[in-house]
PDB file of N, CA and C in Angstrom:
ATOM      1  N   UNK A   1     -24.903  -0.165 -23.834  1.00 65.00           N
ATOM      2  CA  UNK A   1     -24.053  -1.504 -24.404  1.00 65.00           C
ATOM      3  C   UNK A   1     -23.604  -2.018 -23.047  1.00 65.00           C
ATOM      4  N   UNK A   2     -23.857  -3.302 -22.738  1.00 75.00           N
ATOM      5  CA  UNK A   2     -23.332  -3.936 -21.575  1.00 75.00           C
ATOM      6  C   UNK A   2     -22.073  -4.432 -21.735  1.00 75.00           C
ATOM      7  N   UNK A   3     -21.294  -4.830 -20.948  1.00 94.00           N
ATOM      8  CA  UNK A   3     -20.040  -5.394 -20.963  1.00 94.00           C
ATOM      9  C   UNK A   3     -20.098  -6.707 -21.779  1.00 94.00           C
ATOM     10  N   UNK A   4     -20.975  -7.626 -21.508  1.00 96.00           N
ATOM     11  CA  UNK A   4     -21.244  -8.797 -22.187  1.00 96.00           C
ATOM     12  C   UNK A   4     -21.525  -8.658 -23.778  1.00 96.00           C
ATOM     13  N   UNK A   5     -22.315  -7.465 -24.135  1.00 97.00           N
ATOM     14  CA  UNK A   5     -22.492  -7.175 -25.551  1.00 97.00           C
ATOM     15  C   UNK A   5     -21.338  -6.722 -26.086  1.00 97.00           C
ATOM     16  N   UNK A   6     -20.511  -6.053 -25.332  1.00 97.00           N
ATOM     17  CA  UNK A   6     -19.216  -5.544 -26.045  1.00 97.00           C
ATOM     18  C   UNK A   6     -18.200  -6.648 -26.185  1.00 97.00           C
ATOM     19  N   UNK A   7     -18.116  -7.656 -25.205  1.00 98.00           N
ATOM     20  CA  UNK A   7     -17.463  -8.863 -25.435  1.00 98.00           C
ATOM     21  C   UNK A   7     -17.813  -9.669 -26.521  1.00 98.00           C
ATOM     22  N   UNK A   8     -19.194  -9.825 -26.628  1.00 98.00           N
ATOM     23  CA  UNK A   8     -19.698 -10.731 -27.684  1.00 98.00           C
ATOM     24  C   UNK A   8     -19.398 -10.116 -29.185  1.00 98.00           C
ATOM     25  N   UNK A   9     -19.472  -8.739 -29.078  1.00 98.00           N
ATOM     26  CA  UNK A   9     -19.096  -7.958 -30.491  1.00 98.00           C
ATOM     27  C   UNK A   9     -17.530  -8.384 -30.911  1.00 98.00           C
ATOM     28  N   UNK A  10     -16.739  -8.225 -29.879  1.00 98.00           N
ATOM     29  CA  UNK A  10     -15.338  -8.454 -30.076  1.00 98.00           C
ATOM     30  C   UNK A  10     -14.989  -9.675 -30.431  1.00 98.00           C
ATOM     31  N   UNK A  11     -15.721 -10.743 -29.855  1.00 98.00           N
ATOM     32  CA  UNK A  11     -15.524 -12.164 -29.994  1.00 98.00           C
ATOM     33  C   UNK A  11     -15.943 -12.620 -31.401  1.00 98.00           C
ATOM     34  N   UNK A  12     -17.090 -12.013 -31.847  1.00 98.00           N
ATOM     35  CA  UNK A  12     -17.605 -12.226 -33.169  1.00 98.00           C
ATOM     36  C   UNK A  12     -16.671 -11.415 -34.193  1.00 98.00           C
ATOM     37  N   UNK A  13     -16.059 -10.366 -34.042  1.00 97.00           N
ATOM     38  CA  UNK A  13     -15.130  -9.910 -34.867  1.00 97.00           C
ATOM     39  C   UNK A  13     -14.085 -10.618 -34.936  1.00 97.00           C
ATOM     40  N   UNK A  14     -13.492 -11.237 -33.929  1.00 97.00           N
ATOM     41  CA  UNK A  14     -12.224 -12.127 -33.957  1.00 97.00           C
ATOM     42  C   UNK A  14     -12.564 -13.481 -34.578  1.00 97.00           C
ATOM     43  N   UNK A  15     -14.114 -13.984 -34.780  1.00 97.00           N
ATOM     44  CA  UNK A  15     -14.435 -15.176 -35.458  1.00 97.00           C
ATOM     45  C   UNK A  15     -14.357 -15.054 -36.952  1.00 97.00           C
ATOM     46  N   UNK A  16     -14.635 -13.599 -37.284  1.00 96.00           N
ATOM     47  CA  UNK A  16     -14.892 -13.416 -38.693  1.00 96.00           C
ATOM     48  C   UNK A  16     -13.604 -13.936 -39.532  1.00 96.00           C
ATOM     49  N   UNK A  17     -12.352 -13.743 -39.385  1.00 95.00           N
ATOM     50  CA  UNK A  17     -11.468 -14.304 -40.325  1.00 95.00           C
ATOM     51  C   UNK A  17     -11.247 -15.834 -40.255  1.00 95.00           C
ATOM     52  N   UNK A  18     -11.823 -16.507 -39.426  1.00 94.00           N
ATOM     53  CA  UNK A  18     -11.953 -17.815 -39.129  1.00 94.00           C
ATOM     54  C   UNK A  18     -13.025 -18.591 -39.696  1.00 94.00           C
ATOM     55  N   UNK A  19     -14.106 -17.633 -40.038  1.00 95.00           N
ATOM     56  CA  UNK A  19     -15.456 -18.259 -40.446  1.00 95.00           C
ATOM     57  C   UNK A  19     -15.311 -18.183 -41.960  1.00 95.00           C
ATOM     58  N   UNK A  20     -14.933 -19.555 -42.429  1.00 90.00           N
ATOM     59  CA  UNK A  20     -14.934 -19.788 -43.695  1.00 90.00           C
ATOM     60  C   UNK A  20     -16.223 -20.054 -44.393  1.00 90.00           C
ATOM     61  N   UNK A  21     -17.298 -20.438 -43.786  1.00 91.00           N
ATOM     62  CA  UNK A  21     -18.577 -20.552 -44.293  1.00 91.00           C
ATOM     63  C   UNK A  21     -19.382 -19.586 -44.163  1.00 91.00           C
ATOM     64  N   UNK A  22     -18.996 -18.444 -43.521  1.00 95.00           N
ATOM     65  CA  UNK A  22     -20.001 -17.349 -43.365  1.00 95.00           C
ATOM     66  C   UNK A  22     -21.311 -17.610 -42.571  1.00 95.00           C
ATOM     67  N   UNK A  23     -21.028 -18.579 -41.545  1.00 96.00           N
ATOM     68  CA  UNK A  23     -22.046 -18.846 -40.408  1.00 96.00           C
ATOM     69  C   UNK A  23     -22.374 -17.538 -39.687  1.00 96.00           C
ATOM     70  N   UNK A  24     -23.740 -17.376 -39.453  1.00 96.00           N
ATOM     71  CA  UNK A  24     -24.233 -16.311 -38.608  1.00 96.00           C
ATOM     72  C   UNK A  24     -23.711 -16.583 -37.151  1.00 96.00           C
ATOM     73  N   UNK A  25     -23.223 -15.731 -36.296  1.00 98.00           N
ATOM     74  CA  UNK A  25     -22.656 -15.808 -34.975  1.00 98.00           C
ATOM     75  C   UNK A  25     -23.667 -15.400 -34.196  1.00 98.00           C
ATOM     76  N   UNK A  26     -24.160 -16.558 -33.148  1.00 98.00           N
ATOM     77  CA  UNK A  26     -24.870 -16.089 -32.084  1.00 98.00           C
ATOM     78  C   UNK A  26     -24.235 -16.781 -30.838  1.00 98.00           C
ATOM     79  N   UNK A  27     -24.975 -16.570 -29.813  1.00 98.00           N
ATOM     80  CA  UNK A  27     -24.608 -17.155 -28.489  1.00 98.00           C
ATOM     81  C   UNK A  27     -24.590 -18.765 -28.608  1.00 98.00           C
ATOM     82  N   UNK A  28     -25.490 -19.310 -29.594  1.00 98.00           N
ATOM     83  CA  UNK A  28     -25.471 -20.811 -29.691  1.00 98.00           C
ATOM     84  C   UNK A  28     -24.761 -21.340 -30.715  1.00 98.00           C
ATOM     85  N   UNK A  29     -24.024 -20.442 -31.637  1.00 98.00           N
ATOM     86  CA  UNK A  29     -23.060 -21.105 -32.619  1.00 98.00           C
ATOM     87  C   UNK A  29     -21.978 -21.986 -31.911  1.00 98.00           C
ATOM     88  N   UNK A  30     -21.709 -23.039 -32.252  1.00 97.00           N
ATOM     89  CA  UNK A  30     -20.816 -23.964 -31.808  1.00 97.00           C
ATOM     90  C   UNK A  30     -19.616 -24.092 -32.772  1.00 97.00           C
ATOM     91  N   UNK A  31     -18.365 -24.166 -32.146  1.00 96.00           N
ATOM     92  CA  UNK A  31     -17.158 -23.923 -32.899  1.00 96.00           C
ATOM     93  C   UNK A  31     -16.833 -25.190 -33.684  1.00 96.00           C
ATOM     94  N   UNK A  32     -17.267 -26.439 -33.132  1.00 94.00           N
ATOM     95  CA  UNK A  32     -17.040 -27.679 -33.893  1.00 94.00           C
ATOM     96  C   UNK A  32     -18.111 -27.983 -34.967  1.00 94.00           C
ATOM     97  N   UNK A  33     -19.448 -27.809 -34.408  1.00 95.00           N
ATOM     98  CA  UNK A  33     -20.407 -28.126 -35.172  1.00 95.00           C
ATOM     99  C   UNK A  33     -20.905 -27.280 -36.272  1.00 95.00           C
ATOM    100  N   UNK A  34     -21.154 -25.875 -35.924  1.00 97.00           N
ATOM    101  CA  UNK A  34     -21.519 -24.946 -36.848  1.00 97.00           C
ATOM    102  C   UNK A  34     -20.135 -24.261 -37.792  1.00 97.00           C
ATOM    103  N   UNK A  35     -19.214 -24.167 -37.040  1.00 97.00           N
ATOM    104  CA  UNK A  35     -17.952 -23.627 -37.719  1.00 97.00           C
ATOM    105  C   UNK A  35     -17.089 -24.548 -38.391  1.00 97.00           C
ATOM    106  N   UNK A  36     -17.256 -25.652 -37.812  1.00 96.00           N
ATOM    107  CA  UNK A  36     -16.486 -26.794 -38.381  1.00 96.00           C
ATOM    108  C   UNK A  36     -14.982 -26.681 -38.237  1.00 96.00           C
ATOM    109  N   UNK A  37     -14.379 -26.033 -37.302  1.00 96.00           N
ATOM    110  CA  UNK A  37     -12.985 -25.957 -36.789  1.00 96.00           C
ATOM    111  C   UNK A  37     -12.290 -27.084 -36.441  1.00 96.00           C
ATOM    112  N   UNK A  38     -10.957 -27.192 -36.897  1.00 93.00           N
ATOM    113  CA  UNK A  38     -10.149 -28.216 -36.456  1.00 93.00           C
ATOM    114  C   UNK A  38      -9.624 -27.792 -35.304  1.00 93.00           C
ATOM    115  N   UNK A  39      -8.672 -28.688 -34.655  1.00 90.00           N
ATOM    116  CA  UNK A  39      -8.058 -28.396 -33.607  1.00 90.00           C
ATOM    117  C   UNK A  39      -7.020 -27.108 -33.642  1.00 90.00           C
ATOM    118  N   UNK A  40      -6.316 -26.904 -34.683  1.00 94.00           N
ATOM    119  CA  UNK A  40      -5.257 -25.990 -34.967  1.00 94.00           C
ATOM    120  C   UNK A  40      -6.080 -24.667 -35.241  1.00 94.00           C
ATOM    121  N   UNK A  41      -7.212 -24.594 -35.743  1.00 95.00           N
ATOM    122  CA  UNK A  41      -7.964 -23.299 -35.850  1.00 95.00           C
ATOM    123  C   UNK A  41      -8.309 -22.961 -34.505  1.00 95.00           C
ATOM    124  N   UNK A  42      -9.002 -23.776 -33.627  1.00 93.00           N
ATOM    125  CA  UNK A  42      -9.273 -23.436 -32.283  1.00 93.00           C
ATOM    126  C   UNK A  42      -8.047 -22.777 -31.552  1.00 93.00           C
ATOM    127  N   UNK A  43      -6.904 -23.426 -31.630  1.00 93.00           N
ATOM    128  CA  UNK A  43      -5.699 -22.979 -31.006  1.00 93.00           C
ATOM    129  C   UNK A  43      -5.506 -21.475 -31.420  1.00 93.00           C
ATOM    130  N   UNK A  44      -5.615 -21.142 -32.724  1.00 95.00           N
ATOM    131  CA  UNK A  44      -5.172 -19.942 -33.308  1.00 95.00           C
ATOM    132  C   UNK A  44      -6.123 -19.000 -32.830  1.00 95.00           C
ATOM    133  N   UNK A  45      -7.410 -19.487 -32.812  1.00 96.00           N
ATOM    134  CA  UNK A  45      -8.456 -18.514 -32.369  1.00 96.00           C
ATOM    135  C   UNK A  45      -8.354 -18.282 -30.856  1.00 96.00           C
ATOM    136  N   UNK A  46      -8.048 -19.161 -30.125  1.00 95.00           N
ATOM    137  CA  UNK A  46      -7.884 -18.898 -28.572  1.00 95.00           C
ATOM    138  C   UNK A  46      -6.801 -18.064 -28.395  1.00 95.00           C
ATOM    139  N   UNK A  47      -5.683 -18.158 -29.208  1.00 96.00           N
ATOM    140  CA  UNK A  47      -4.644 -17.298 -29.016  1.00 96.00           C
ATOM    141  C   UNK A  47      -4.952 -15.683 -29.267  1.00 96.00           C
ATOM    142  N   UNK A  48      -5.798 -15.760 -30.368  1.00 97.00           N
ATOM    143  CA  UNK A  48      -6.224 -14.271 -30.846  1.00 97.00           C
ATOM    144  C   UNK A  48      -7.194 -13.692 -29.542  1.00 97.00           C
ATOM    145  N   UNK A  49      -7.931 -14.522 -28.924  1.00 98.00           N
ATOM    146  CA  UNK A  49      -8.825 -14.062 -28.004  1.00 98.00           C
ATOM    147  C   UNK A  49      -8.112 -13.802 -26.791  1.00 98.00           C
ATOM    148  N   UNK A  50      -7.180 -14.488 -26.401  1.00 98.00           N
ATOM    149  CA  UNK A  50      -6.297 -14.287 -25.278  1.00 98.00           C
ATOM    150  C   UNK A  50      -5.509 -12.991 -25.444  1.00 98.00           C
ATOM    151  N   UNK A  51      -5.067 -12.706 -26.613  1.00 97.00           N
ATOM    152  CA  UNK A  51      -4.394 -11.316 -26.989  1.00 97.00           C
ATOM    153  C   UNK A  51      -5.076 -10.286 -26.793  1.00 97.00           C
ATOM    154  N   UNK A  52      -6.391 -10.387 -27.580  1.00 97.00           N
ATOM    155  CA  UNK A  52      -7.475  -9.235 -27.478  1.00 97.00           C
ATOM    156  C   UNK A  52      -7.708  -8.762 -26.221  1.00 97.00           C
ATOM    157  N   UNK A  53      -8.201  -9.747 -25.258  1.00 97.00           N
ATOM    158  CA  UNK A  53      -8.418  -9.304 -23.820  1.00 97.00           C
ATOM    159  C   UNK A  53      -7.525  -9.637 -22.775  1.00 97.00           C
ATOM    160  N   UNK A  54      -6.210  -9.865 -23.211  1.00 97.00           N
ATOM    161  CA  UNK A  54      -5.108  -9.883 -22.267  1.00 97.00           C
ATOM    162  C   UNK A  54      -5.636 -11.015 -20.982  1.00 97.00           C
ATOM    163  N   UNK A  55      -6.024 -11.998 -21.362  1.00 97.00           N
ATOM    164  CA  UNK A  55      -6.405 -13.060 -20.378  1.00 97.00           C
ATOM    165  C   UNK A  55      -5.762 -14.500 -20.864  1.00 97.00           C
ATOM    166  N   UNK A  56      -5.841 -15.393 -19.973  1.00 97.00           N
ATOM    167  CA  UNK A  56      -5.261 -16.852 -20.268  1.00 97.00           C
ATOM    168  C   UNK A  56      -6.607 -17.950 -20.134  1.00 97.00           C
ATOM    169  N   UNK A  57      -6.791 -18.558 -21.274  1.00 97.00           N
ATOM    170  CA  UNK A  57      -7.808 -19.502 -21.104  1.00 97.00           C
ATOM    171  C   UNK A  57      -7.195 -21.026 -21.067  1.00 97.00           C
ATOM    172  N   UNK A  58      -7.439 -21.547 -19.893  1.00 95.00           N
ATOM    173  CA  UNK A  58      -6.876 -22.794 -19.460  1.00 95.00           C
ATOM    174  C   UNK A  58      -7.215 -23.941 -20.520  1.00 95.00           C
ATOM    175  N   UNK A  59      -6.589 -24.816 -20.515  1.00 93.00           N
ATOM    176  CA  UNK A  59      -6.957 -26.221 -21.405  1.00 93.00           C
ATOM    177  C   UNK A  59      -8.339 -26.807 -20.813  1.00 93.00           C
ATOM    178  N   UNK A  60      -8.527 -26.686 -19.290  1.00 95.00           N
ATOM    179  CA  UNK A  60      -9.716 -27.218 -18.769  1.00 95.00           C
ATOM    180  C   UNK A  60     -10.842 -26.514 -19.180  1.00 95.00           C
ATOM    181  N   UNK A  61     -10.569 -25.017 -19.213  1.00 95.00           N
ATOM    182  CA  UNK A  61     -11.822 -24.230 -19.724  1.00 95.00           C
ATOM    183  C   UNK A  61     -12.057 -24.497 -21.174  1.00 95.00           C
ATOM    184  N   UNK A  62     -11.085 -24.432 -21.905  1.00 93.00           N
ATOM    185  CA  UNK A  62     -11.412 -24.826 -23.471  1.00 93.00           C
ATOM    186  C   UNK A  62     -12.133 -25.904 -23.588  1.00 93.00           C
ATOM    187  N   UNK A  63     -11.814 -27.140 -22.809  1.00 93.00           N
ATOM    188  CA  UNK A  63     -12.476 -28.348 -23.109  1.00 93.00           C
ATOM    189  C   UNK A  63     -13.902 -28.088 -22.901  1.00 93.00           C
ATOM    190  N   UNK A  64     -14.411 -27.193 -21.928  1.00 95.00           N
ATOM    191  CA  UNK A  64     -15.658 -26.955 -21.564  1.00 95.00           C
ATOM    192  C   UNK A  64     -16.590 -26.029 -22.433  1.00 95.00           C
ATOM    193  N   UNK A  65     -15.757 -25.310 -23.123  1.00 96.00           N
ATOM    194  CA  UNK A  65     -16.310 -24.295 -23.972  1.00 96.00           C
ATOM    195  C   UNK A  65     -16.858 -24.641 -25.347  1.00 96.00           C
ATOM    196  N   UNK A  66     -17.934 -24.820 -25.497  1.00 96.00           N
ATOM    197  CA  UNK A  66     -18.485 -25.378 -26.893  1.00 96.00           C
ATOM    198  C   UNK A  66     -19.169 -24.329 -27.845  1.00 96.00           C
ATOM    199  N   UNK A  67     -19.734 -23.244 -27.234  1.00 97.00           N
ATOM    200  CA  UNK A  67     -20.615 -22.391 -28.004  1.00 97.00           C
ATOM    201  C   UNK A  67     -19.827 -20.849 -27.854  1.00 97.00           C
ATOM    202  N   UNK A  68     -20.199 -19.876 -28.534  1.00 98.00           N
ATOM    203  CA  UNK A  68     -19.740 -18.562 -28.640  1.00 98.00           C
ATOM    204  C   UNK A  68     -20.384 -17.850 -27.344  1.00 98.00           C
ATOM    205  N   UNK A  69     -21.549 -18.172 -26.879  1.00 98.00           N
ATOM    206  CA  UNK A  69     -22.147 -17.853 -25.719  1.00 98.00           C
ATOM    207  C   UNK A  69     -21.158 -18.048 -24.549  1.00 98.00           C
ATOM    208  N   UNK A  70     -20.833 -19.513 -24.515  1.00 98.00           N
ATOM    209  CA  UNK A  70     -19.863 -20.175 -23.219  1.00 98.00           C
ATOM    210  C   UNK A  70     -18.734 -19.206 -23.298  1.00 98.00           C
ATOM    211  N   UNK A  71     -18.062 -18.911 -24.521  1.00 98.00           N
ATOM    212  CA  UNK A  71     -16.843 -18.242 -24.549  1.00 98.00           C
ATOM    213  C   UNK A  71     -16.947 -16.904 -24.043  1.00 98.00           C
ATOM    214  N   UNK A  72     -18.026 -16.033 -24.465  1.00 98.00           N
ATOM    215  CA  UNK A  72     -18.340 -14.763 -24.047  1.00 98.00           C
ATOM    216  C   UNK A  72     -18.266 -14.838 -22.495  1.00 98.00           C
ATOM    217  N   UNK A  73     -19.101 -15.792 -21.952  1.00 97.00           N
ATOM    218  CA  UNK A  73     -19.305 -15.669 -20.422  1.00 97.00           C
ATOM    219  C   UNK A  73     -17.992 -15.980 -19.675  1.00 97.00           C
ATOM    220  N   UNK A  74     -17.043 -16.931 -20.316  1.00 97.00           N
ATOM    221  CA  UNK A  74     -15.655 -17.105 -19.802  1.00 97.00           C
ATOM    222  C   UNK A  74     -14.844 -16.048 -19.775  1.00 97.00           C
ATOM    223  N   UNK A  75     -14.985 -15.141 -20.807  1.00 97.00           N
ATOM    224  CA  UNK A  75     -14.163 -13.991 -21.020  1.00 97.00           C
ATOM    225  C   UNK A  75     -14.619 -12.894 -20.007  1.00 97.00           C
ATOM    226  N   UNK A  76     -16.055 -12.655 -19.933  1.00 97.00           N
ATOM    227  CA  UNK A  76     -16.433 -11.718 -18.916  1.00 97.00           C
ATOM    228  C   UNK A  76     -15.935 -12.213 -17.518  1.00 97.00           C
ATOM    229  N   UNK A  77     -16.164 -13.520 -17.203  1.00 96.00           N
ATOM    230  CA  UNK A  77     -15.722 -13.980 -15.966  1.00 96.00           C
ATOM    231  C   UNK A  77     -14.179 -13.876 -15.657  1.00 96.00           C
ATOM    232  N   UNK A  78     -13.154 -14.009 -16.771  1.00 96.00           N
ATOM    233  CA  UNK A  78     -11.710 -13.895 -16.648  1.00 96.00           C
ATOM    234  C   UNK A  78     -11.435 -12.320 -16.557  1.00 96.00           C
ATOM    235  N   UNK A  79     -12.215 -11.558 -17.186  1.00 91.00           N
ATOM    236  CA  UNK A  79     -11.854 -10.127 -17.095  1.00 91.00           C
ATOM    237  C   UNK A  79     -12.368  -9.604 -15.706  1.00 91.00           C
ATOM    238  N   UNK A  80     -13.223  -9.976 -15.197  1.00 84.00           N
ATOM    239  CA  UNK A  80     -13.950  -9.521 -14.039  1.00 84.00           C
ATOM    240  C   UNK A  80     -13.073  -9.639 -12.761  1.00 84.00           C
TER     241      UNK A  80
END
């Protein structure tokens, strides 16, 4: 299992409690479009991801992250 796969699995597990629609999570899943998250849900989720990986995701980074795959890549970069 690669680091990216492990990060993806952890991110997917963190999404689960917020996934009210039962959306299948892939790299292409979007937070606003597919999951229909509002800004409060996004903030709660980002806090959970930051705690899980012991990283800080800046507001600028958050603005650029639209898909699960982009988030996984950002986490991998921040952890690296």
